Amino acid sequence: MYEAAFYHCTDDGSSGSNAVVCELCPHNCHIASGRSGICGTRVNHDGRLIAENYGMVSSLSLDPIEKKPLKRFMPGSMVLSAGSYGCNFHCPFCQNNEIARPIDGPALCRYMEPEELAEMAAGLVSRGNIGLAYTYNEP
């Protein structure tokens, strides 16, 4: 379990509620113990916010840089794109819905260490790769 960053407890623990406020996105979810926020991935475990999707990769692809919101940034190059499950948006037109909000959630993912992704990105330089982009879901 990976403890999330950007949260705080809502009380001093004397009430026994163990609720937390997630501060990762503008929703500022108030999360009771045993529940998750809007994104479905940050879960309150007895007053500790756990990022259950940390290191979980639901999609991995070598994409043209033009698919990213980077106008005129190294045109013609490629970037290794990694995504996970969970999203704090509910866009009806989302083209990444199967990646960001899969029905089976973590069951469709594979755990990858950050170093493994970095090594993979470095190994793709000969194919035009310029880096690693975390994409497909929010936050």
mmCIF file of C-alpha atoms in Angstrom:
data_model
loop_
_atom_site.group_PDB
_atom_site.id
_atom_site.type_symbol
_atom_site.label_atom_id
_atom_site.label_comp_id
_atom_site.label_asym_id
_atom_site.label_seq_id
_atom_site.Cartn_x
_atom_site.Cartn_y
_atom_site.Cartn_z
ATOM 1 C CA MET A 1 0.000 0.000 0.000
ATOM 2 C CA TYR A 2 1.307 3.401 -1.010
ATOM 3 C CA GLU A 3 0.278 6.324 1.200
ATOM 4 C CA ALA A 4 -1.012 9.201 -0.891
ATOM 5 C CA ALA A 5 0.259 12.750 -0.715
ATOM 6 C CA PHE A 6 -1.913 15.872 -0.530
ATOM 7 C CA TYR A 7 -4.488 15.050 2.149
ATOM 8 C CA HIS A 8 -5.260 15.866 5.755
ATOM 9 C CA CYS A 9 -7.349 14.387 8.561
ATOM 10 C CA THR A 10 -10.562 16.209 9.395
ATOM 11 C CA ASP A 11 -10.337 15.781 13.166
ATOM 12 C CA ASP A 12 -7.870 14.989 15.945
ATOM 13 C CA GLY A 13 -8.985 11.357 16.069
ATOM 14 C CA SER A 14 -10.993 11.728 19.284
ATOM 15 C CA SER A 15 -14.313 11.289 17.484
ATOM 16 C CA GLY A 16 -13.165 8.028 15.932
ATOM 17 C CA SER A 17 -14.328 9.057 12.448
ATOM 18 C CA ASN A 18 -10.874 8.903 10.827
ATOM 19 C CA ALA A 19 -12.224 10.961 7.896
ATOM 20 C CA VAL A 20 -9.761 12.638 5.538
ATOM 21 C CA VAL A 21 -9.887 15.382 2.928
ATOM 22 C CA CYS A 22 -8.098 14.596 -0.314
ATOM 23 C CA GLU A 23 -6.401 17.707 -1.726
ATOM 24 C CA LEU A 24 -5.117 16.250 -5.005
ATOM 25 C CA CYS A 25 -7.768 17.821 -7.230
ATOM 26 C CA PRO A 26 -10.335 20.631 -6.914
ATOM 27 C CA HIS A 27 -13.046 18.206 -5.719
ATOM 28 C CA ASN A 28 -11.419 18.124 -2.245
ATOM 29 C CA CYS A 29 -13.246 14.892 -1.448
ATOM 30 C CA HIS A 30 -14.187 14.304 2.191
ATOM 31 C CA ILE A 31 -13.615 10.573 2.499
ATOM 32 C CA ALA A 32 -14.894 8.420 5.351
ATOM 33 C CA SER A 33 -12.902 5.416 6.503
ATOM 34 C CA GLY A 34 -13.253 2.525 4.053
ATOM 35 C CA ARG A 35 -14.497 4.750 1.226
ATOM 36 C CA SER A 36 -12.895 6.255 -1.874
ATOM 37 C CA GLY A 37 -13.032 9.682 -3.459
ATOM 38 C CA ILE A 38 -14.629 10.596 -6.784
ATOM 39 C CA CYS A 39 -11.635 9.212 -8.701
ATOM 40 C CA GLY A 40 -12.198 5.761 -7.185
ATOM 41 C CA THR A 41 -8.525 5.203 -6.422
ATOM 42 C CA ARG A 42 -7.670 7.182 -3.293
ATOM 43 C CA VAL A 43 -9.086 5.198 -0.384
ATOM 44 C CA ASN A 44 -9.242 6.044 3.315
ATOM 45 C CA HIS A 45 -7.775 3.180 5.352
ATOM 46 C CA ASP A 46 -8.424 4.126 8.999
ATOM 47 C CA GLY A 47 -7.351 7.753 8.585
ATOM 48 C CA ARG A 48 -4.544 7.149 6.070
ATOM 49 C CA LEU A 49 -5.233 7.967 2.432
ATOM 50 C CA ILE A 50 -3.914 5.211 0.183
ATOM 51 C CA ALA A 51 -3.318 5.644 -3.557
ATOM 52 C CA GLU A 52 -4.491 2.208 -4.667
ATOM 53 C CA ASN A 53 -3.564 2.861 -8.293
ATOM 54 C CA TYR A 54 0.068 3.769 -7.561
ATOM 55 C CA GLY A 55 2.266 1.981 -10.083
ATOM 56 C CA MET A 56 -0.725 0.301 -11.735
ATOM 57 C CA VAL A 57 -0.588 0.606 -15.527
ATOM 58 C CA SER A 58 -3.761 0.028 -17.531
ATOM 59 C CA SER A 59 -2.361 1.220 -20.850
ATOM 60 C CA LEU A 60 1.114 1.583 -22.312
ATOM 61 C CA SER A 61 1.805 2.832 -25.824
ATOM 62 C CA LEU A 62 4.434 4.580 -27.904
ATOM 63 C CA ASP A 63 2.493 7.568 -29.260
ATOM 64 C CA PRO A 64 3.245 10.453 -31.609
ATOM 65 C CA ILE A 65 3.913 13.599 -29.562
ATOM 66 C CA GLU A 66 1.158 15.318 -31.547
ATOM 67 C CA LYS A 67 -1.431 13.335 -29.537
ATOM 68 C CA LYS A 68 -0.400 15.302 -26.434
ATOM 69 C CA PRO A 69 -1.502 18.857 -25.655
ATOM 70 C CA LEU A 70 1.938 20.221 -26.558
ATOM 71 C CA LYS A 71 1.622 22.599 -29.478
ATOM 72 C CA ARG A 72 4.794 22.659 -31.594
ATOM 73 C CA PHE A 73 6.812 20.636 -29.066
ATOM 74 C CA MET A 74 9.322 18.440 -30.897
ATOM 75 C CA PRO A 75 7.036 17.597 -33.842
ATOM 76 C CA GLY A 76 7.586 14.188 -35.382
ATOM 77 C CA SER A 77 8.881 12.640 -32.173
ATOM 78 C CA MET A 78 7.342 9.851 -30.098
ATOM 79 C CA VAL A 79 6.642 9.547 -26.377
ATOM 80 C CA LEU A 80 6.009 6.488 -24.231
ATOM 81 C CA SER A 81 2.523 7.009 -22.795
ATOM 82 C CA ALA A 82 1.483 5.274 -19.571
ATOM 83 C CA GLY A 83 -1.942 5.438 -17.968
ATOM 84 C CA SER A 84 -3.636 4.014 -14.929
ATOM 85 C CA TYR A 85 -7.197 3.502 -13.782
ATOM 86 C CA GLY A 86 -9.178 6.134 -11.921
ATOM 87 C CA CYS A 87 -10.411 9.547 -12.962
ATOM 88 C CA ASN A 88 -11.988 12.531 -11.241
ATOM 89 C CA PHE A 89 -13.896 13.530 -14.390
ATOM 90 C CA HIS A 90 -17.031 11.902 -15.794
ATOM 91 C CA CYS A 91 -16.937 13.133 -19.368
ATOM 92 C CA PRO A 92 -19.643 11.501 -21.526
ATOM 93 C CA PHE A 93 -17.414 11.840 -24.619
ATOM 94 C CA CYS A 94 -14.259 10.335 -23.050
ATOM 95 C CA GLN A 95 -12.269 8.280 -25.545
ATOM 96 C CA ASN A 96 -10.212 6.770 -22.701
ATOM 97 C CA ASN A 97 -13.119 5.577 -20.571
ATOM 98 C CA GLU A 98 -12.095 1.903 -20.846
ATOM 99 C CA ILE A 99 -8.615 2.835 -19.590
ATOM 100 C CA ALA A 100 -9.503 5.375 -16.914
ATOM 101 C CA ARG A 101 -12.667 3.741 -15.587
ATOM 102 C CA PRO A 102 -12.471 0.043 -16.418
ATOM 103 C CA ILE A 103 -15.232 -2.118 -14.979
ATOM 104 C CA ASP A 104 -12.664 -4.475 -13.469
ATOM 105 C CA GLY A 105 -10.385 -1.639 -12.254
ATOM 106 C CA PRO A 106 -7.066 -2.969 -11.012
ATOM 107 C CA ALA A 107 -7.721 -6.472 -12.390
ATOM 108 C CA LEU A 108 -6.892 -5.138 -15.869
ATOM 109 C CA CYS A 109 -3.689 -3.447 -14.712
ATOM 110 C CA ARG A 110 -0.118 -4.496 -14.249
ATOM 111 C CA TYR A 111 2.139 -3.106 -11.543
ATOM 112 C CA MET A 112 5.267 -1.384 -12.859
ATOM 113 C CA GLU A 113 8.020 0.218 -10.804
ATOM 114 C CA PRO A 114 8.885 3.790 -11.878
ATOM 115 C CA GLU A 115 12.396 2.594 -12.752
ATOM 116 C CA GLU A 116 10.930 -0.074 -15.051
ATOM 117 C CA LEU A 117 8.982 2.575 -16.980
ATOM 118 C CA ALA A 118 12.050 4.818 -17.189
ATOM 119 C CA GLU A 119 14.175 1.937 -18.517
ATOM 120 C CA MET A 120 11.490 1.089 -21.063
ATOM 121 C CA ALA A 121 11.377 4.717 -22.224
ATOM 122 C CA ALA A 122 15.173 4.813 -22.553
ATOM 123 C CA GLY A 123 15.080 1.588 -24.555
ATOM 124 C CA LEU A 124 12.744 3.188 -27.087
ATOM 125 C CA VAL A 125 14.980 6.146 -27.961
ATOM 126 C CA SER A 126 16.025 4.384 -31.183
ATOM 127 C CA ARG A 127 12.340 4.460 -32.225
ATOM 128 C CA GLY A 128 12.143 8.243 -31.731
ATOM 129 C CA ASN A 129 11.032 8.257 -28.076
ATOM 130 C CA ILE A 130 11.822 11.484 -26.210
ATOM 131 C CA GLY A 131 10.415 10.616 -22.790
ATOM 132 C CA LEU A 132 7.566 9.322 -20.695
ATOM 133 C CA ALA A 133 4.069 10.833 -20.450
ATOM 134 C CA TYR A 134 1.577 9.916 -17.757
ATOM 135 C CA THR A 135 -1.726 10.271 -19.528
ATOM 136 C CA TYR A 136 -5.184 8.801 -20.263
ATOM 137 C CA ASN A 137 -6.649 9.517 -16.789
ATOM 138 C CA GLU A 138 -6.815 12.191 -14.079
ATOM 139 C CA PRO A 139 -5.426 13.131 -11.635
#
